PDB file of C-alpha atoms and ligand atoms in Angstrom:
ATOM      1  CA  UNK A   1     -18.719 -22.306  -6.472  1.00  0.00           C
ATOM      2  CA  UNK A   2     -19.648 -18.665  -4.800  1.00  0.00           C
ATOM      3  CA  UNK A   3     -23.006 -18.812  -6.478  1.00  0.00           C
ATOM      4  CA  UNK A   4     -25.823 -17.163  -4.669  1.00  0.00           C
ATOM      5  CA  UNK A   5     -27.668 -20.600  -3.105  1.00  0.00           C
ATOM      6  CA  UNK A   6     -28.124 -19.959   0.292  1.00  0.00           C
ATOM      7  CA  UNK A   7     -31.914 -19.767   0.333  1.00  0.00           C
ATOM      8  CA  UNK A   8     -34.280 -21.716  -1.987  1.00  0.00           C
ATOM      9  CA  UNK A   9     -34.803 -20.343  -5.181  1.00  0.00           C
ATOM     10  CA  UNK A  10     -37.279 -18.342  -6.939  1.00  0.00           C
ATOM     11  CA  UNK A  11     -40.130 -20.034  -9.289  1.00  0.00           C
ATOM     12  CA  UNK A  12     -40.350 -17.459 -12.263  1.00  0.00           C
ATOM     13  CA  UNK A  13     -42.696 -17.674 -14.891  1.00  0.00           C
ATOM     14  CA  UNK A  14     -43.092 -15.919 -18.185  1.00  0.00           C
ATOM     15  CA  UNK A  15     -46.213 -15.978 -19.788  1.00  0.00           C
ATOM     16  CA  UNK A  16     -47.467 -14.186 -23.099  1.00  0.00           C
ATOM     17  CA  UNK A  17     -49.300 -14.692 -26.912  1.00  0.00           C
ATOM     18  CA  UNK A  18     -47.448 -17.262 -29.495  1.00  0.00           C
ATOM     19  CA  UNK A  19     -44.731 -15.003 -30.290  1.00  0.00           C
ATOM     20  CA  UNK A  20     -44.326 -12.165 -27.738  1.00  0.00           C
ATOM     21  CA  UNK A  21     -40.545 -12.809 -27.147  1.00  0.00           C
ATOM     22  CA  UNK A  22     -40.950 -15.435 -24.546  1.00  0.00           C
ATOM     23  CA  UNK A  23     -38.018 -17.494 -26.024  1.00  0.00           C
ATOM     24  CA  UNK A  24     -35.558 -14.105 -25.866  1.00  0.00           C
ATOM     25  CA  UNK A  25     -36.253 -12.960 -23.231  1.00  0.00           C
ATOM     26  CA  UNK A  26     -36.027 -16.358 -20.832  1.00  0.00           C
ATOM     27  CA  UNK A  27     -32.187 -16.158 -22.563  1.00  0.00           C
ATOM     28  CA  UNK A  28     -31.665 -12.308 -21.301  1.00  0.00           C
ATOM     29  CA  UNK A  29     -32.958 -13.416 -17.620  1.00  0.00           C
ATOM     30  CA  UNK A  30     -30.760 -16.429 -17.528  1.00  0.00           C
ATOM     31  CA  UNK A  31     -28.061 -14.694 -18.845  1.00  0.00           C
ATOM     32  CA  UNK A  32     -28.484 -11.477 -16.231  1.00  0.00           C
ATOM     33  CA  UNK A  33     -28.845 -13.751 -13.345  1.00  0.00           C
ATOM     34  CA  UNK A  34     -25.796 -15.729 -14.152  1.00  0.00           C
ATOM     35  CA  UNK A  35     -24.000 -12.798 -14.566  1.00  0.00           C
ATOM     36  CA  UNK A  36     -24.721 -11.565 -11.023  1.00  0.00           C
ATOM     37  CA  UNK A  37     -23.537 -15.205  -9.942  1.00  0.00           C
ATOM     38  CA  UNK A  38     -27.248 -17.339  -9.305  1.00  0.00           C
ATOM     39  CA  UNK A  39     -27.711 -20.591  -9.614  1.00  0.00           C
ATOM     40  CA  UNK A  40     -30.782 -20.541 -11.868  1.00  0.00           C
ATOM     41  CA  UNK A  41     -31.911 -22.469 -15.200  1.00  0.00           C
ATOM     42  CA  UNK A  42     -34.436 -22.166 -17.848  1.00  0.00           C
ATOM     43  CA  UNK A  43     -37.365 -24.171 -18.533  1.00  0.00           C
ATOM     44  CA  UNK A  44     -40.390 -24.225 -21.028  1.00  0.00           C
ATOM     45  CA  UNK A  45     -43.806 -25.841 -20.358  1.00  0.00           C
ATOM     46  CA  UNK A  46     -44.895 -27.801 -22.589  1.00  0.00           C
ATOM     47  CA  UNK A  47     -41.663 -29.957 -21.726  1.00  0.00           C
ATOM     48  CA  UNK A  48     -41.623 -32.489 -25.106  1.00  0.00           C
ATOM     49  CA  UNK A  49     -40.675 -35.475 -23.699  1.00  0.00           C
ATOM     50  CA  UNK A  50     -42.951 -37.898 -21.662  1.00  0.00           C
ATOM     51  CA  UNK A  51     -46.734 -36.640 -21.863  1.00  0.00           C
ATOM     52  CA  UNK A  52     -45.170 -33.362 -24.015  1.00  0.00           C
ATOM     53  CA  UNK A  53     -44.634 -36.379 -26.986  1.00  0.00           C
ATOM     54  CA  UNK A  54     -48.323 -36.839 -27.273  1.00  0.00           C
ATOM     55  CA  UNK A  55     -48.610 -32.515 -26.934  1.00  0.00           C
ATOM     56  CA  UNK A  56     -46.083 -32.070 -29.556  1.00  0.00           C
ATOM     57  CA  UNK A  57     -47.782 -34.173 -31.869  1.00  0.00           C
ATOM     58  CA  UNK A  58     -51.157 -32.893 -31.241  1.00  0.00           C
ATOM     59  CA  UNK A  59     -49.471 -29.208 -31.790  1.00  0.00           C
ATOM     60  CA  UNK A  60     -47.937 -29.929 -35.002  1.00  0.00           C
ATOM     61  CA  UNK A  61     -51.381 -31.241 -36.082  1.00  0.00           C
ATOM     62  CA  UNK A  62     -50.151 -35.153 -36.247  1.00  0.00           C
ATOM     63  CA  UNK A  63     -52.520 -36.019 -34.059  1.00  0.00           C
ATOM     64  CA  UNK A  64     -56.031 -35.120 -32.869  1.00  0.00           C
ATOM     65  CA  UNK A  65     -57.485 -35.166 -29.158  1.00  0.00           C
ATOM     66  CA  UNK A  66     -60.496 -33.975 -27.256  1.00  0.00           C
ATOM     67  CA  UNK A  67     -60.356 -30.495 -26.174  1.00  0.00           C
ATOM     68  CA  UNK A  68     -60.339 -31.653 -22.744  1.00  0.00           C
ATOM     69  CA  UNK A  69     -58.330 -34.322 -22.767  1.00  0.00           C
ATOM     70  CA  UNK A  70     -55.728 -32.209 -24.337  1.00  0.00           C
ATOM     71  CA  UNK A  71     -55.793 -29.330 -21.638  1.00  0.00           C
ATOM     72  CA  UNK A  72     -55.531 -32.237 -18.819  1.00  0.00           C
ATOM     73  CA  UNK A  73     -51.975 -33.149 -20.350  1.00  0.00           C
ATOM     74  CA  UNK A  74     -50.687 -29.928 -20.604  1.00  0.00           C
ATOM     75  CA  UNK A  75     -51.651 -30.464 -17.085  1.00  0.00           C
ATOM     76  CA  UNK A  76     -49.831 -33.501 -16.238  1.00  0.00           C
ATOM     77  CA  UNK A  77     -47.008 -32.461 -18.118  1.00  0.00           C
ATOM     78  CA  UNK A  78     -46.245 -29.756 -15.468  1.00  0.00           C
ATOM     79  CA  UNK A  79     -46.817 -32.892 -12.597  1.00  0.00           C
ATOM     80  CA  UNK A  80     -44.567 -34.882 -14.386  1.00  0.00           C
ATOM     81  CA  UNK A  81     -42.051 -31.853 -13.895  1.00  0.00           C
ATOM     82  CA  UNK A  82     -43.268 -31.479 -10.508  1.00  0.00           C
ATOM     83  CA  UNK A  83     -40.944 -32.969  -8.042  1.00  0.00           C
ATOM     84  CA  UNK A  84     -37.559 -32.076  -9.919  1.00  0.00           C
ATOM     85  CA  UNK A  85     -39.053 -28.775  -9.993  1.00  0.00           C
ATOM     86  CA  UNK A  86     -39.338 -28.660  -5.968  1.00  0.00           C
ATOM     87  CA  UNK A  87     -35.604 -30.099  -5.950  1.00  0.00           C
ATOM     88  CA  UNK A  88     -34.053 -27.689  -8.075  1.00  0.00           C
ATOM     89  CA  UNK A  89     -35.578 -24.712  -5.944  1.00  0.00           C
ATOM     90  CA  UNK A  90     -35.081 -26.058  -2.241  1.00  0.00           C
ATOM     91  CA  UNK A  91     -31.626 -26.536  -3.618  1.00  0.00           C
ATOM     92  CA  UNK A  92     -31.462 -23.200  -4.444  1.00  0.00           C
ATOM     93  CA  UNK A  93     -31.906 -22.989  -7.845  1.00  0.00           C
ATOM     94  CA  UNK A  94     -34.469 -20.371  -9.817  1.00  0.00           C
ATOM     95  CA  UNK A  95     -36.355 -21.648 -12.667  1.00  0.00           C
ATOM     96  CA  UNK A  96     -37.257 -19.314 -15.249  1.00  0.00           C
ATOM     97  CA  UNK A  97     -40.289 -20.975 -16.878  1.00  0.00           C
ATOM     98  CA  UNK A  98     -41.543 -20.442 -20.163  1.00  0.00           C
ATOM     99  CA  UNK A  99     -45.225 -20.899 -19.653  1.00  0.00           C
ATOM    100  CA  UNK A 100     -47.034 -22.649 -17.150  1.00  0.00           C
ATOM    101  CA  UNK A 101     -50.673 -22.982 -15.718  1.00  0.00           C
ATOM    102  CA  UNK A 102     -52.037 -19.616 -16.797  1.00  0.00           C
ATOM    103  CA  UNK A 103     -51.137 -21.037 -20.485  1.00  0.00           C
ATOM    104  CA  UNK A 104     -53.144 -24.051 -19.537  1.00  0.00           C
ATOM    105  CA  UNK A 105     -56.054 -21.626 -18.735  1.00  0.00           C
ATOM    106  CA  UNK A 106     -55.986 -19.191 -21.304  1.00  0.00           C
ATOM    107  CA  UNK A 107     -55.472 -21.055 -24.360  1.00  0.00           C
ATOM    108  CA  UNK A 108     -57.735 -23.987 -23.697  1.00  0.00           C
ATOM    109  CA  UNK A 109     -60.453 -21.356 -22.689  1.00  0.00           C
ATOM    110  CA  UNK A 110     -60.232 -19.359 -25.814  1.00  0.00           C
ATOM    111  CA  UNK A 111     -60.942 -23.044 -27.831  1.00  0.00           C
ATOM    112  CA  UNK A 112     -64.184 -22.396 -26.083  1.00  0.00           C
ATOM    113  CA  UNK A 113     -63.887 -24.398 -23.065  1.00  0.00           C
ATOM    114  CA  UNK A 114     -65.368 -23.425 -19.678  1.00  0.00           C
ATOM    115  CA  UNK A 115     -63.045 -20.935 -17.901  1.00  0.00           C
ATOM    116  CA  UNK A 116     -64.020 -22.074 -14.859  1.00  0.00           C
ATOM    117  CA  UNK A 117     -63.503 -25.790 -15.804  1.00  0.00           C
ATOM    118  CA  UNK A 118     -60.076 -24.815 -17.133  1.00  0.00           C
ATOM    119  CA  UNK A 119     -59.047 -22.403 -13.796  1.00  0.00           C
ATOM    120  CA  UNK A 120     -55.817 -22.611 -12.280  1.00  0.00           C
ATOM    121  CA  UNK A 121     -56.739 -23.491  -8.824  1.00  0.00           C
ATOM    122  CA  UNK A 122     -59.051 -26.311  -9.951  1.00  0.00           C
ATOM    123  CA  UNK A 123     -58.018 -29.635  -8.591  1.00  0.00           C
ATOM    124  CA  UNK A 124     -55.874 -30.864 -11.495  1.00  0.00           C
ATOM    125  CA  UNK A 125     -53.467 -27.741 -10.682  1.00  0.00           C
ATOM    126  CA  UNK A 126     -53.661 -27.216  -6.786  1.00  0.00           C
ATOM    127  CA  UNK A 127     -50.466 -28.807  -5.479  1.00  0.00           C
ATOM    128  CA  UNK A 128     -48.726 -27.457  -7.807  1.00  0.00           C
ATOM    129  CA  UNK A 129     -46.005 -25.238  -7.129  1.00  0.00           C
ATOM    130  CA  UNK A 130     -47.140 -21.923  -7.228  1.00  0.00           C
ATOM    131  CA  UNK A 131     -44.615 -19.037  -8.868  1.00  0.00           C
ATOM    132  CA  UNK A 132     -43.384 -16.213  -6.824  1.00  0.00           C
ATOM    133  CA  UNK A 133     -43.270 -13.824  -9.695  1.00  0.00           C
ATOM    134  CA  UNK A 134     -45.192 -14.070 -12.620  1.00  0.00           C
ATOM    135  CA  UNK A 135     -44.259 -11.339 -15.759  1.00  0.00           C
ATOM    136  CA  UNK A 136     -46.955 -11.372 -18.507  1.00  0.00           C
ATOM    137  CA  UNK A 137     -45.057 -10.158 -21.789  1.00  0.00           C
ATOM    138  CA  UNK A 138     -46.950  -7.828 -23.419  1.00  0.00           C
ATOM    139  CA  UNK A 139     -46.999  -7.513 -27.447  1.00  0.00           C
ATOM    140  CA  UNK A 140     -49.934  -6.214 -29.736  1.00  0.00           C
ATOM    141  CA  UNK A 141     -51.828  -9.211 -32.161  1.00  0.00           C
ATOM    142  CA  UNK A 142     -50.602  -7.375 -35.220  1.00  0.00           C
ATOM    143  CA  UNK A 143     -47.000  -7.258 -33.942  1.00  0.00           C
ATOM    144  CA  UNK A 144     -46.343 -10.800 -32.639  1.00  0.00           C
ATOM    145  CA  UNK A 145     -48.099 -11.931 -35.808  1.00  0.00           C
ATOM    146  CA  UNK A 146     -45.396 -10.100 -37.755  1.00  0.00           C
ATOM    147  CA  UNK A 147     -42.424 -12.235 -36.114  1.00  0.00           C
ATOM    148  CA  UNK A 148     -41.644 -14.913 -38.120  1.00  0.00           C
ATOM    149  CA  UNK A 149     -45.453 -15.715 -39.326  1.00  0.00           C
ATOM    150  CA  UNK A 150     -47.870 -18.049 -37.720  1.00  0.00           C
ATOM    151  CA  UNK A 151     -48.718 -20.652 -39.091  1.00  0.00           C
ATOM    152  CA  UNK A 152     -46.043 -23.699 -37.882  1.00  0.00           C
ATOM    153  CA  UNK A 153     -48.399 -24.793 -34.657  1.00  0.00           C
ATOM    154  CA  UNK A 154     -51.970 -25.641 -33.868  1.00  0.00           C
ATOM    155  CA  UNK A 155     -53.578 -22.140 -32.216  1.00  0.00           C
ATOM    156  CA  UNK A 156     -50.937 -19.521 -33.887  1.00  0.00           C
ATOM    157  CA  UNK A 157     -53.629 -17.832 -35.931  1.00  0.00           C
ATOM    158  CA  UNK A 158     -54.571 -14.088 -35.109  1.00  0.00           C
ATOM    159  CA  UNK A 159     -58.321 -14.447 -33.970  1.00  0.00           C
ATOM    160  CA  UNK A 160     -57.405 -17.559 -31.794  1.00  0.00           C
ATOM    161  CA  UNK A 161     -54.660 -15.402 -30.324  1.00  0.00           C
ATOM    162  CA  UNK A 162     -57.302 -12.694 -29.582  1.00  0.00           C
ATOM    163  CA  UNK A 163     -59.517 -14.983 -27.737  1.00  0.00           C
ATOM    164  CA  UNK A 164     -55.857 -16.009 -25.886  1.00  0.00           C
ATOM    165  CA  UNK A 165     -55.350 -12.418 -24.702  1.00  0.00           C
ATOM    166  CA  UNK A 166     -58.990 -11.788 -23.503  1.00  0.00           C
ATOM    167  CA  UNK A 167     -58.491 -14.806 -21.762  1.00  0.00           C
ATOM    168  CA  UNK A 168     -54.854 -13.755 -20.022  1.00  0.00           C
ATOM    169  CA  UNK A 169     -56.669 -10.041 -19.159  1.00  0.00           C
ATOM    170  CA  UNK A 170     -59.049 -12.533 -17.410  1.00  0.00           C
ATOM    171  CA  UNK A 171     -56.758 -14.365 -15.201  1.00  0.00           C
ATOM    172  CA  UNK A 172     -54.234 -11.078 -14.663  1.00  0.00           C
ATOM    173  CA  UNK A 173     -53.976 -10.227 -10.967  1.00  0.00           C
ATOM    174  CA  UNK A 174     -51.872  -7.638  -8.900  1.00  0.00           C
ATOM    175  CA  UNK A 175     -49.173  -9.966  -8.614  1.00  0.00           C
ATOM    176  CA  UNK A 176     -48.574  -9.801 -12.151  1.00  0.00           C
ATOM    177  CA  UNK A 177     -45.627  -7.563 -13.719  1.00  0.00           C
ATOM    178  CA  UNK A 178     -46.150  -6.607 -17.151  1.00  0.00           C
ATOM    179  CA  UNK A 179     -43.350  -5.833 -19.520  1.00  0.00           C
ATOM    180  CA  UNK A 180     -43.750  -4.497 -22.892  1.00  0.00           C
ATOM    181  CA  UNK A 181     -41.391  -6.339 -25.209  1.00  0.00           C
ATOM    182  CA  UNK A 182     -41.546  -4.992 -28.890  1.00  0.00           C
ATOM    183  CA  UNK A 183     -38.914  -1.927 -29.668  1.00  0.00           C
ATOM    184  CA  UNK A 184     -36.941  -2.948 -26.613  1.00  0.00           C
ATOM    185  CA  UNK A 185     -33.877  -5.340 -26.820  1.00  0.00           C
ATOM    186  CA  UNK A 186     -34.538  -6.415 -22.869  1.00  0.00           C
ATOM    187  CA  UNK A 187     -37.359  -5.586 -21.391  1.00  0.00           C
ATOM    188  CA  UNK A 188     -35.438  -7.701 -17.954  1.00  0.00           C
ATOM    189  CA  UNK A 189     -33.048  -4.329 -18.867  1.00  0.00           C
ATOM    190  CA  UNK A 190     -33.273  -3.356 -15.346  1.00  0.00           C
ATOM    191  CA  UNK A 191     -32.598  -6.262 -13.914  1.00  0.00           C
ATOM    192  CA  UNK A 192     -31.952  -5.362 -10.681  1.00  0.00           C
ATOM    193  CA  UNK A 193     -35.078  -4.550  -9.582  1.00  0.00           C
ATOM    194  CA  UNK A 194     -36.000  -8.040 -11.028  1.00  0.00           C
ATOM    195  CA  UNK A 195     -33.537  -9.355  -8.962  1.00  0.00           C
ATOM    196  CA  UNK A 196     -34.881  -7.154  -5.536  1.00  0.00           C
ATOM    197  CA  UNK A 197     -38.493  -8.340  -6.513  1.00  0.00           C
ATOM    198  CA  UNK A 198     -36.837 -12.209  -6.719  1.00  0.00           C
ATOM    199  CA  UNK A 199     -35.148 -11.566  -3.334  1.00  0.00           C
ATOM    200  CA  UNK A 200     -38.186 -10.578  -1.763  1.00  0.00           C
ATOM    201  CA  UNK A 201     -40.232 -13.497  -3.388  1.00  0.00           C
ATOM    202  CA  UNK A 202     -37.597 -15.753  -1.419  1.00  0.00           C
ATOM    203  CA  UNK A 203     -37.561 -14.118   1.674  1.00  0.00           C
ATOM    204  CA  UNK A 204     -40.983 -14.718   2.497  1.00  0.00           C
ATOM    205  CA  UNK A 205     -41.226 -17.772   2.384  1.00  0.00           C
ATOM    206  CA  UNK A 206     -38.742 -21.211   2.583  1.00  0.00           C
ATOM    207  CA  UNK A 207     -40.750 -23.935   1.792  1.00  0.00           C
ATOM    208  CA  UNK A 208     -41.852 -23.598  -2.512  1.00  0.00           C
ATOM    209  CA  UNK A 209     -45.644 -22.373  -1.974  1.00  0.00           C
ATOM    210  CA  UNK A 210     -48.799 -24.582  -3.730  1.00  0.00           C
ATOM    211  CA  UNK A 211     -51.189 -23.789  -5.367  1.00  0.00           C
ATOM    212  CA  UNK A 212     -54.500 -23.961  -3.597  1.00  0.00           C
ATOM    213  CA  UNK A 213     -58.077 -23.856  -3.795  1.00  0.00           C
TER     214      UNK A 213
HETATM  215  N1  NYM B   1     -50.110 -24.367 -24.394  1.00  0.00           N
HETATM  216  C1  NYM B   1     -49.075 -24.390 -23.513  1.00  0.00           C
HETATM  217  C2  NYM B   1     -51.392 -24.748 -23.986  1.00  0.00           C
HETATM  218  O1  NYM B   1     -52.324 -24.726 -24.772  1.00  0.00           O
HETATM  219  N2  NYM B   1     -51.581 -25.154 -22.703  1.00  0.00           N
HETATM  220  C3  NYM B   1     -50.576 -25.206 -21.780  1.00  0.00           C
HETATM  221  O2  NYM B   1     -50.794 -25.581 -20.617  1.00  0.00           O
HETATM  222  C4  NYM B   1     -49.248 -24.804 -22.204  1.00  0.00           C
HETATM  223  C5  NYM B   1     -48.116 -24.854 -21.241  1.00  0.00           C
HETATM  224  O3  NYM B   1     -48.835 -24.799 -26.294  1.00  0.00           O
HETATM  225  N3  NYM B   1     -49.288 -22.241 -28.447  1.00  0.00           N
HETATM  226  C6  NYM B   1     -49.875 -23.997 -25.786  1.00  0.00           C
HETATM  227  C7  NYM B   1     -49.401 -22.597 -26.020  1.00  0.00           C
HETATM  228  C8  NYM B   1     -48.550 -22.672 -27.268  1.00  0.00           C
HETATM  229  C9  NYM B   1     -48.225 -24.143 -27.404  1.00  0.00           C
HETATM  230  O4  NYM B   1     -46.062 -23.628 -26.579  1.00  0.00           O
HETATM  231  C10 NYM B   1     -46.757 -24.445 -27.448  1.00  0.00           C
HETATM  232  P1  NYM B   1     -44.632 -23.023 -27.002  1.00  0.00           P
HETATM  233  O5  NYM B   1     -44.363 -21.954 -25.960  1.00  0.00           O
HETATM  234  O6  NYM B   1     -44.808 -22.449 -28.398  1.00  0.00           O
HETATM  235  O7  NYM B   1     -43.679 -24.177 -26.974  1.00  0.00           O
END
């Protein structure tokens, strides 16, 4: 009961390749931020239930859809998400998400859709809530294709993945924190200043920000 909840929480978002240590390193946040007493809880985008059945069954090749329709689910799979989302963080929760609209741009553009068409702040995302922190995990092709083997889902082959990172160099900005996650156990290893850069995320502002044109 003396967790940290006084202001809202922080929207963080992890975004990387098929197999850069997304899954991991969500767990080490969590875990870090519990241990300093936050209220905060981990999420992954696609979310399988709802729209996500109709993604997960597309992904696992059970199904086949138009490119575009596709990309507009994984779109309003994060809507669906949208107001428990806001809850959760004027509550004073943090999310740590595991992918989110940047995915939405950067794999449906490297399927050879327009990136412009795709963007983030095209009108099927704006309104959305916008992350205060955004870390892009960074892993070579050749190295995230030696974890485990692609293979299992639709777009976990090494030239598609290519196209994925060209696309993510693409939508990088400033904002961005980039953390290199192969030969490290954490790359959230010092947390703190994680947990500075989260503070000063919530500071700024108390109402969750949108995304906008
Ligand atoms: N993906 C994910 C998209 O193509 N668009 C999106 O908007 C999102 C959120 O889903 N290969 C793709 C990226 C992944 C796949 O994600 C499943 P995961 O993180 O493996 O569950």
């Amino acid at each position: 009961n003396d967790l940290k909840k006084d202001s809202r929480g922080a929207l963080i978002v992890l975004e990387g390749l098929d197999r850069c240590g997304k899954t991991s390193q969500s767990a080490r946040l969590l875990s870090s931020l519990e241990g300093l007493r936050y209220s905060v809880e981990s999420w992954r985008f696609p979310d399988r239930t709802g729209v996500g059945l109709m993604i997960s069954s597309y992904l696992s090749n059970q199904s086949q859809l138009d490119d575009h329709a596709i990309h507009l689910l994984f779109s309003a799979n994060r809507w669906e998400k949208r107001s428990l989302m806001e809850a959760k963080l004027m509550s004073g929760t943090t999310l740590i998400v595991d992918r989110y609209s940047y995915s939405g741009v950067a794999f449906s553009s490297a399927k050879g859709l327009d990136f412009q068409w795709c963007k983030v702040k095209k009108k099927n995302e704006v309104g959305l809530l916008a992350p205060d922190l955004v870390f892009y995990l960074d892993i070579s092709l050749e190295k995230a294709a030696e974890r485990g083997g692609y293979g299992g889902e639709r777009y976990e082959q090494l030239e598609f993945q290519k196209k994925v990172a060209e696309s993510y160099k693409k939508l990088t900005d400033a904002s961005w924190k980039e953390k290199v996650t192969y030969g490290s156990p954490s790359c959230f290893s010092e947390i703190p200043a994680t947990v500075e850069e989260k503070e000063a995320a919530v500071m700024s502002v108390n109402e969750a920000s949108l995304i906008e044109k």
